[in-house]
Short mmCIF file of N, CA, C and O in Angstrom, two decimals:
data_model
loop_
_atom_site.label_atom_id
_atom_site.label_comp_id
_atom_site.label_asym_id
_atom_site.label_seq_id
_atom_site.Cartn_x
_atom_site.Cartn_y
_atom_site.Cartn_z
N PHE J 1 226.24 -19.07 170.34
CA PHE J 1 225.95 -19.93 171.47
C PHE J 1 224.48 -20.32 171.49
O PHE J 1 224.15 -21.45 171.81
N MET J 2 223.61 -19.40 171.13
CA MET J 2 222.17 -19.68 171.11
C MET J 2 221.82 -20.69 170.01
O MET J 2 220.94 -21.51 170.19
N ALA J 3 222.57 -20.62 168.90
CA ALA J 3 222.30 -21.58 167.81
C ALA J 3 222.67 -22.99 168.25
O ALA J 3 221.97 -23.95 167.91
N GLU J 4 223.75 -23.12 169.01
CA GLU J 4 224.13 -24.44 169.52
C GLU J 4 223.09 -24.99 170.47
O GLU J 4 222.78 -26.18 170.46
N MET J 5 222.52 -24.14 171.29
CA MET J 5 221.49 -24.58 172.22
C MET J 5 220.23 -25.01 171.47
O MET J 5 219.58 -25.98 171.84
N ALA J 6 219.89 -24.31 170.38
CA ALA J 6 218.71 -24.66 169.60
C ALA J 6 218.92 -26.00 168.91
O ALA J 6 217.99 -26.81 168.83
N ILE J 7 220.12 -26.27 168.43
CA ILE J 7 220.40 -27.54 167.78
C ILE J 7 220.35 -28.67 168.79
O ILE J 7 219.81 -29.74 168.53
N LYS J 8 220.90 -28.45 169.97
CA LYS J 8 220.90 -29.49 170.99
C LYS J 8 219.50 -29.83 171.45
O LYS J 8 219.20 -30.97 171.78
N LYS J 9 218.59 -28.87 171.47
CA LYS J 9 217.23 -29.12 171.91
C LYS J 9 216.45 -29.94 170.89
O LYS J 9 215.52 -30.63 171.25
N LYS J 10 216.80 -29.89 169.62
CA LYS J 10 216.09 -30.63 168.57
C LYS J 10 216.49 -32.10 168.51
O LYS J 10 215.81 -32.88 167.89
N ARG J 11 217.58 -32.45 169.11
CA ARG J 11 218.05 -33.83 169.05
C ARG J 11 217.15 -34.73 169.90
O ARG J 11 216.66 -34.31 170.95
N PRO J 12 216.95 -35.97 169.46
CA PRO J 12 216.11 -36.87 170.26
C PRO J 12 216.80 -37.26 171.56
O PRO J 12 218.01 -37.43 171.61
N LYS J 13 216.01 -37.38 172.59
CA LYS J 13 216.56 -37.75 173.89
C LYS J 13 216.55 -39.26 174.09
O LYS J 13 217.30 -39.80 174.86
N ASN J 14 215.64 -39.94 173.40
CA ASN J 14 215.53 -41.39 173.53
C ASN J 14 215.99 -42.02 172.23
O ASN J 14 215.35 -41.86 171.19
N LEU J 15 217.08 -42.74 172.25
CA LEU J 15 217.61 -43.37 171.04
C LEU J 15 217.21 -44.84 170.98
O LEU J 15 218.05 -45.72 170.81
N ASP J 16 215.93 -45.12 171.12
CA ASP J 16 215.42 -46.47 170.97
C ASP J 16 215.40 -46.80 169.48
O ASP J 16 214.58 -46.28 168.72
N LEU J 17 216.34 -47.64 169.04
CA LEU J 17 216.51 -47.90 167.61
C LEU J 17 215.30 -48.60 166.99
O LEU J 17 215.10 -48.52 165.79
N MET J 18 214.51 -49.28 167.81
CA MET J 18 213.35 -49.97 167.25
C MET J 18 212.18 -49.01 167.00
O MET J 18 211.29 -49.31 166.22
N SER J 19 212.18 -47.83 167.63
CA SER J 19 211.09 -46.89 167.43
C SER J 19 211.41 -45.83 166.38
O SER J 19 210.53 -45.11 165.95
N ILE J 20 212.67 -45.71 165.99
CA ILE J 20 213.06 -44.73 164.98
C ILE J 20 212.75 -45.29 163.60
O ILE J 20 213.16 -46.40 163.26
N ARG J 21 212.02 -44.52 162.80
CA ARG J 21 211.66 -44.93 161.44
C ARG J 21 212.65 -44.33 160.46
O ARG J 21 212.70 -43.12 160.27
N LEU J 22 213.45 -45.19 159.84
CA LEU J 22 214.42 -44.71 158.85
C LEU J 22 213.72 -44.50 157.51
O LEU J 22 212.83 -45.26 157.13
N PRO J 23 214.15 -43.49 156.76
CA PRO J 23 213.63 -43.36 155.39
C PRO J 23 214.20 -44.47 154.51
O PRO J 23 215.17 -45.14 154.88
N LEU J 24 213.62 -44.67 153.35
CA LEU J 24 214.05 -45.73 152.44
C LEU J 24 215.53 -45.66 152.09
O LEU J 24 216.20 -46.69 152.10
N PRO J 25 216.09 -44.48 151.79
CA PRO J 25 217.55 -44.45 151.52
C PRO J 25 218.39 -44.93 152.70
O PRO J 25 219.44 -45.53 152.51
N GLY J 26 217.94 -44.69 153.91
CA GLY J 26 218.67 -45.16 155.09
C GLY J 26 218.65 -46.67 155.19
O GLY J 26 219.66 -47.30 155.51
N ILE J 27 217.49 -47.26 154.91
CA ILE J 27 217.37 -48.73 154.93
C ILE J 27 218.23 -49.34 153.83
O ILE J 27 218.93 -50.33 154.05
N LEU J 28 218.20 -48.73 152.63
CA LEU J 28 219.01 -49.24 151.53
C LEU J 28 220.50 -49.13 151.84
O LEU J 28 221.29 -50.00 151.45
N SER J 29 220.89 -48.08 152.54
CA SER J 29 222.29 -47.92 152.91
C SER J 29 222.73 -49.03 153.86
O SER J 29 223.83 -49.59 153.71
N ILE J 30 221.89 -49.37 154.82
CA ILE J 30 222.23 -50.45 155.75
C ILE J 30 222.32 -51.78 155.01
O ILE J 30 223.26 -52.56 155.22
N ILE J 31 221.37 -52.05 154.11
CA ILE J 31 221.39 -53.30 153.35
C ILE J 31 222.62 -53.34 152.44
O ILE J 31 223.23 -54.40 152.25
N HIS J 32 223.00 -52.18 151.88
CA HIS J 32 224.20 -52.12 151.03
C HIS J 32 225.45 -52.51 151.83
O HIS J 32 226.28 -53.27 151.34
N ARG J 33 225.55 -52.03 153.05
CA ARG J 33 226.71 -52.37 153.88
C ARG J 33 226.70 -53.84 154.27
O ARG J 33 227.74 -54.50 154.26
N ILE J 34 225.52 -54.36 154.62
CA ILE J 34 225.42 -55.77 155.00
C ILE J 34 225.77 -56.67 153.82
O ILE J 34 226.52 -57.64 153.96
N SER J 35 225.22 -56.33 152.63
CA SER J 35 225.50 -57.17 151.46
C SER J 35 226.99 -57.12 151.10
O SER J 35 227.56 -58.14 150.72
N GLY J 36 227.61 -55.98 151.24
CA GLY J 36 229.04 -55.88 150.97
C GLY J 36 229.87 -56.72 151.94
O GLY J 36 230.81 -57.39 151.54
N ALA J 37 229.48 -56.70 153.20
CA ALA J 37 230.21 -57.49 154.20
C ALA J 37 230.04 -58.99 153.94
O ALA J 37 231.01 -59.75 154.02
N VAL J 38 228.82 -59.41 153.62
CA VAL J 38 228.57 -60.84 153.36
C VAL J 38 229.34 -61.29 152.12
O VAL J 38 229.96 -62.36 152.12
N LEU J 39 229.30 -60.48 151.07
CA LEU J 39 230.03 -60.84 149.85
C LEU J 39 231.53 -60.90 150.11
O LEU J 39 232.22 -61.79 149.60
N PHE J 40 232.04 -59.98 150.90
CA PHE J 40 233.47 -60.00 151.22
C PHE J 40 233.84 -61.24 152.01
O PHE J 40 234.87 -61.87 151.75
N LEU J 41 233.02 -61.59 152.98
CA LEU J 41 233.33 -62.75 153.82
C LEU J 41 233.18 -64.07 153.06
O LEU J 41 233.88 -65.04 153.37
N LEU J 42 232.29 -64.13 152.08
CA LEU J 42 232.09 -65.36 151.33
C LEU J 42 232.94 -65.45 150.07
O LEU J 42 232.89 -66.46 149.36
N LEU J 43 233.72 -64.42 149.78
CA LEU J 43 234.57 -64.45 148.60
C LEU J 43 235.55 -65.62 148.58
O LEU J 43 235.69 -66.29 147.55
N PRO J 44 236.22 -65.96 149.68
CA PRO J 44 237.11 -67.14 149.65
C PRO J 44 236.35 -68.44 149.33
O PRO J 44 236.87 -69.28 148.61
N VAL J 45 235.14 -68.58 149.85
CA VAL J 45 234.35 -69.79 149.57
C VAL J 45 233.99 -69.85 148.08
O VAL J 45 234.10 -70.91 147.45
N LEU J 46 233.58 -68.72 147.53
CA LEU J 46 233.21 -68.69 146.11
C LEU J 46 234.42 -68.96 145.22
O LEU J 46 234.32 -69.67 144.21
N LEU J 47 235.57 -68.41 145.58
CA LEU J 47 236.79 -68.69 144.80
C LEU J 47 237.21 -70.15 144.92
O LEU J 47 237.67 -70.74 143.94
N TRP J 48 237.04 -70.74 146.09
CA TRP J 48 237.35 -72.17 146.26
C TRP J 48 236.42 -73.02 145.41
O TRP J 48 236.85 -73.99 144.78
N LEU J 49 235.12 -72.67 145.37
CA LEU J 49 234.18 -73.41 144.53
C LEU J 49 234.55 -73.30 143.06
O LEU J 49 234.50 -74.28 142.32
N LEU J 50 234.93 -72.09 142.63
CA LEU J 50 235.34 -71.91 141.23
C LEU J 50 236.59 -72.73 140.93
O LEU J 50 236.64 -73.44 139.91
N GLN J 51 237.56 -72.69 141.81
CA GLN J 51 238.80 -73.43 141.58
C GLN J 51 238.54 -74.93 141.57
O GLN J 51 239.10 -75.65 140.74
N SER J 52 237.69 -75.39 142.47
CA SER J 52 237.42 -76.83 142.52
C SER J 52 236.62 -77.29 141.31
O SER J 52 236.75 -78.44 140.88
N SER J 53 235.82 -76.41 140.73
CA SER J 53 235.06 -76.81 139.55
C SER J 53 235.93 -76.85 138.30
O SER J 53 235.60 -77.52 137.32
N LEU J 54 237.06 -76.13 138.32
CA LEU J 54 237.93 -76.07 137.14
C LEU J 54 239.12 -77.01 137.22
O LEU J 54 239.89 -77.11 136.26
N THR J 55 239.29 -77.74 138.31
CA THR J 55 240.47 -78.58 138.50
C THR J 55 240.49 -79.78 137.57
O THR J 55 241.48 -80.01 136.87
N SER J 56 239.41 -80.55 137.55
CA SER J 56 239.37 -81.75 136.72
C SER J 56 237.91 -82.06 136.36
O SER J 56 236.99 -81.54 136.97
N PRO J 57 237.71 -82.94 135.37
CA PRO J 57 236.33 -83.31 135.03
C PRO J 57 235.60 -84.00 136.19
O PRO J 57 234.39 -83.81 136.36
N GLU J 58 236.32 -84.75 137.01
CA GLU J 58 235.69 -85.42 138.15
C GLU J 58 235.22 -84.40 139.20
O GLU J 58 234.12 -84.51 139.75
N SER J 59 236.08 -83.42 139.46
CA SER J 59 235.68 -82.41 140.44
C SER J 59 234.53 -81.55 139.91
O SER J 59 233.68 -81.10 140.67
N PHE J 60 234.49 -81.35 138.58
CA PHE J 60 233.37 -80.61 138.00
C PHE J 60 232.07 -81.39 138.14
O PHE J 60 231.02 -80.80 138.43
N SER J 61 232.11 -82.69 137.95
CA SER J 61 230.89 -83.48 138.12
C SER J 61 230.43 -83.49 139.57
O SER J 61 229.23 -83.44 139.85
N THR J 62 231.37 -83.51 140.51
CA THR J 62 231.02 -83.40 141.93
C THR J 62 230.40 -82.04 142.22
O THR J 62 229.38 -81.93 142.90
N PHE J 63 231.01 -81.00 141.67
CA PHE J 63 230.50 -79.64 141.83
C PHE J 63 229.08 -79.53 141.26
O PHE J 63 228.19 -78.93 141.88
N LYS J 64 228.87 -80.14 140.10
CA LYS J 64 227.56 -80.10 139.45
C LYS J 64 226.50 -80.82 140.28
O LYS J 64 225.36 -80.36 140.37
N SER J 65 226.86 -81.92 140.90
CA SER J 65 225.90 -82.64 141.74
C SER J 65 225.58 -81.86 143.01
O SER J 65 224.44 -81.90 143.48
N VAL J 66 226.56 -81.15 143.56
CA VAL J 66 226.30 -80.33 144.75
C VAL J 66 225.39 -79.16 144.40
O VAL J 66 224.46 -78.82 145.15
N ILE J 67 225.62 -78.56 143.25
CA ILE J 67 224.80 -77.42 142.82
C ILE J 67 223.36 -77.85 142.53
O ILE J 67 222.45 -77.05 142.61
N GLY J 68 223.15 -79.11 142.25
CA GLY J 68 221.81 -79.61 141.99
C GLY J 68 220.90 -79.64 143.22
O GLY J 68 219.68 -79.72 143.09
N ASN J 69 221.48 -79.55 144.42
CA ASN J 69 220.70 -79.55 145.65
C ASN J 69 219.86 -78.26 145.73
O ASN J 69 220.39 -77.16 145.54
N PRO J 70 218.55 -78.36 146.02
CA PRO J 70 217.70 -77.16 146.08
C PRO J 70 218.14 -76.15 147.15
O PRO J 70 218.03 -74.95 146.94
N LEU J 71 218.67 -76.63 148.27
CA LEU J 71 219.13 -75.71 149.31
C LEU J 71 220.35 -74.91 148.83
O LEU J 71 220.44 -73.71 149.08
N VAL J 72 221.25 -75.58 148.12
CA VAL J 72 222.43 -74.89 147.58
C VAL J 72 221.99 -73.89 146.52
O VAL J 72 222.52 -72.76 146.46
N LYS J 73 220.99 -74.24 145.71
CA LYS J 73 220.47 -73.30 144.72
C LYS J 73 219.88 -72.07 145.38
O LYS J 73 220.05 -70.95 144.91
N LEU J 74 219.19 -72.26 146.50
CA LEU J 74 218.61 -71.15 147.23
C LEU J 74 219.70 -70.24 147.79
O LEU J 74 219.59 -69.01 147.71
N VAL J 75 220.75 -70.82 148.33
CA VAL J 75 221.87 -70.03 148.86
C VAL J 75 222.55 -69.25 147.73
O VAL J 75 222.86 -68.06 147.87
N LEU J 76 222.77 -69.90 146.60
CA LEU J 76 223.39 -69.22 145.46
C LEU J 76 222.49 -68.11 144.91
O LEU J 76 222.98 -67.05 144.51
N PHE J 77 221.19 -68.35 144.91
CA PHE J 77 220.25 -67.30 144.48
C PHE J 77 220.34 -66.10 145.43
O PHE J 77 220.33 -64.95 144.99
N GLY J 78 220.45 -66.37 146.73
CA GLY J 78 220.61 -65.30 147.70
C GLY J 78 221.91 -64.52 147.48
O GLY J 78 221.93 -63.29 147.58
N LEU J 79 222.98 -65.22 147.14
CA LEU J 79 224.25 -64.55 146.85
C LEU J 79 224.16 -63.68 145.60
O LEU J 79 224.71 -62.58 145.56
N VAL J 80 223.46 -64.18 144.58
CA VAL J 80 223.26 -63.38 143.37
C VAL J 80 222.45 -62.13 143.69
O VAL J 80 222.75 -61.03 143.22
N TRP J 81 221.40 -62.30 144.53
CA TRP J 81 220.60 -61.15 144.92
C TRP J 81 221.45 -60.13 145.69
O TRP J 81 221.36 -58.93 145.45
N LEU J 82 222.28 -60.61 146.61
CA LEU J 82 223.15 -59.71 147.36
C LEU J 82 224.09 -58.96 146.43
O LEU J 82 224.30 -57.75 146.58
N TYR J 83 224.66 -59.68 145.47
CA TYR J 83 225.58 -59.04 144.53
C TYR J 83 224.86 -57.98 143.70
O TYR J 83 225.36 -56.87 143.54
N MET J 84 223.69 -58.32 143.18
CA MET J 84 222.96 -57.37 142.34
C MET J 84 222.52 -56.15 143.16
O MET J 84 222.59 -55.01 142.67
N HIS J 85 222.08 -56.37 144.38
CA HIS J 85 221.69 -55.24 145.21
C HIS J 85 222.89 -54.36 145.51
O HIS J 85 222.81 -53.13 145.41
N HIS J 86 224.01 -54.97 145.86
CA HIS J 86 225.21 -54.20 146.18
C HIS J 86 225.69 -53.42 144.96
O HIS J 86 226.07 -52.25 145.07
N PHE J 87 225.65 -54.05 143.80
CA PHE J 87 226.09 -53.39 142.57
C PHE J 87 225.19 -52.20 142.23
O PHE J 87 225.67 -51.09 141.98
N CYS J 88 223.87 -52.42 142.24
CA CYS J 88 222.94 -51.35 141.87
C CYS J 88 222.95 -50.22 142.90
O CYS J 88 222.89 -49.04 142.53
N ALA J 89 223.04 -50.54 144.18
CA ALA J 89 223.11 -49.49 145.20
C ALA J 89 224.40 -48.72 145.08
O ALA J 89 224.42 -47.49 145.28
N GLY J 90 225.49 -49.38 144.73
CA GLY J 90 226.76 -48.68 144.54
C GLY J 90 226.69 -47.71 143.38
O GLY J 90 227.19 -46.58 143.47
N ILE J 91 226.08 -48.12 142.28
CA ILE J 91 225.89 -47.21 141.13
C ILE J 91 225.01 -46.03 141.54
O ILE J 91 225.29 -44.88 141.19
N ARG J 92 223.97 -46.30 142.31
CA ARG J 92 223.08 -45.23 142.77
C ARG J 92 223.84 -44.23 143.63
O ARG J 92 223.66 -43.01 143.48
N TYR J 93 224.71 -44.71 144.51
CA TYR J 93 225.47 -43.80 145.36
C TYR J 93 226.47 -42.99 144.54
O TYR J 93 226.74 -41.83 144.85
N LEU J 94 227.03 -43.60 143.50
CA LEU J 94 227.97 -42.86 142.65
C LEU J 94 227.27 -41.75 141.88
O LEU J 94 227.83 -40.68 141.68
N LEU J 95 226.04 -42.02 141.45
CA LEU J 95 225.31 -41.00 140.69
C LEU J 95 224.80 -39.92 141.61
O LEU J 95 224.69 -38.78 141.30
#
């Protein structure tokens, strides 16, 4: 009973999430979960883009012109970063 009381006294009383400093593994864990959720939610869009690029030569040329937009390139670069982070963090957690 005394051990339970000692554990309860060590717990923080104020759970202000903005004042709690997470260690680096905690931050990486949160980013890993966010990147996984974003990749999961955007998977149908990515599959639709792949399917539309493979349908016909005309749709591929349309796809190529859309990919040429700098904003689209930035979004795709962000998706690649999310994928690489999620992949490397997953390997780290497995090890």
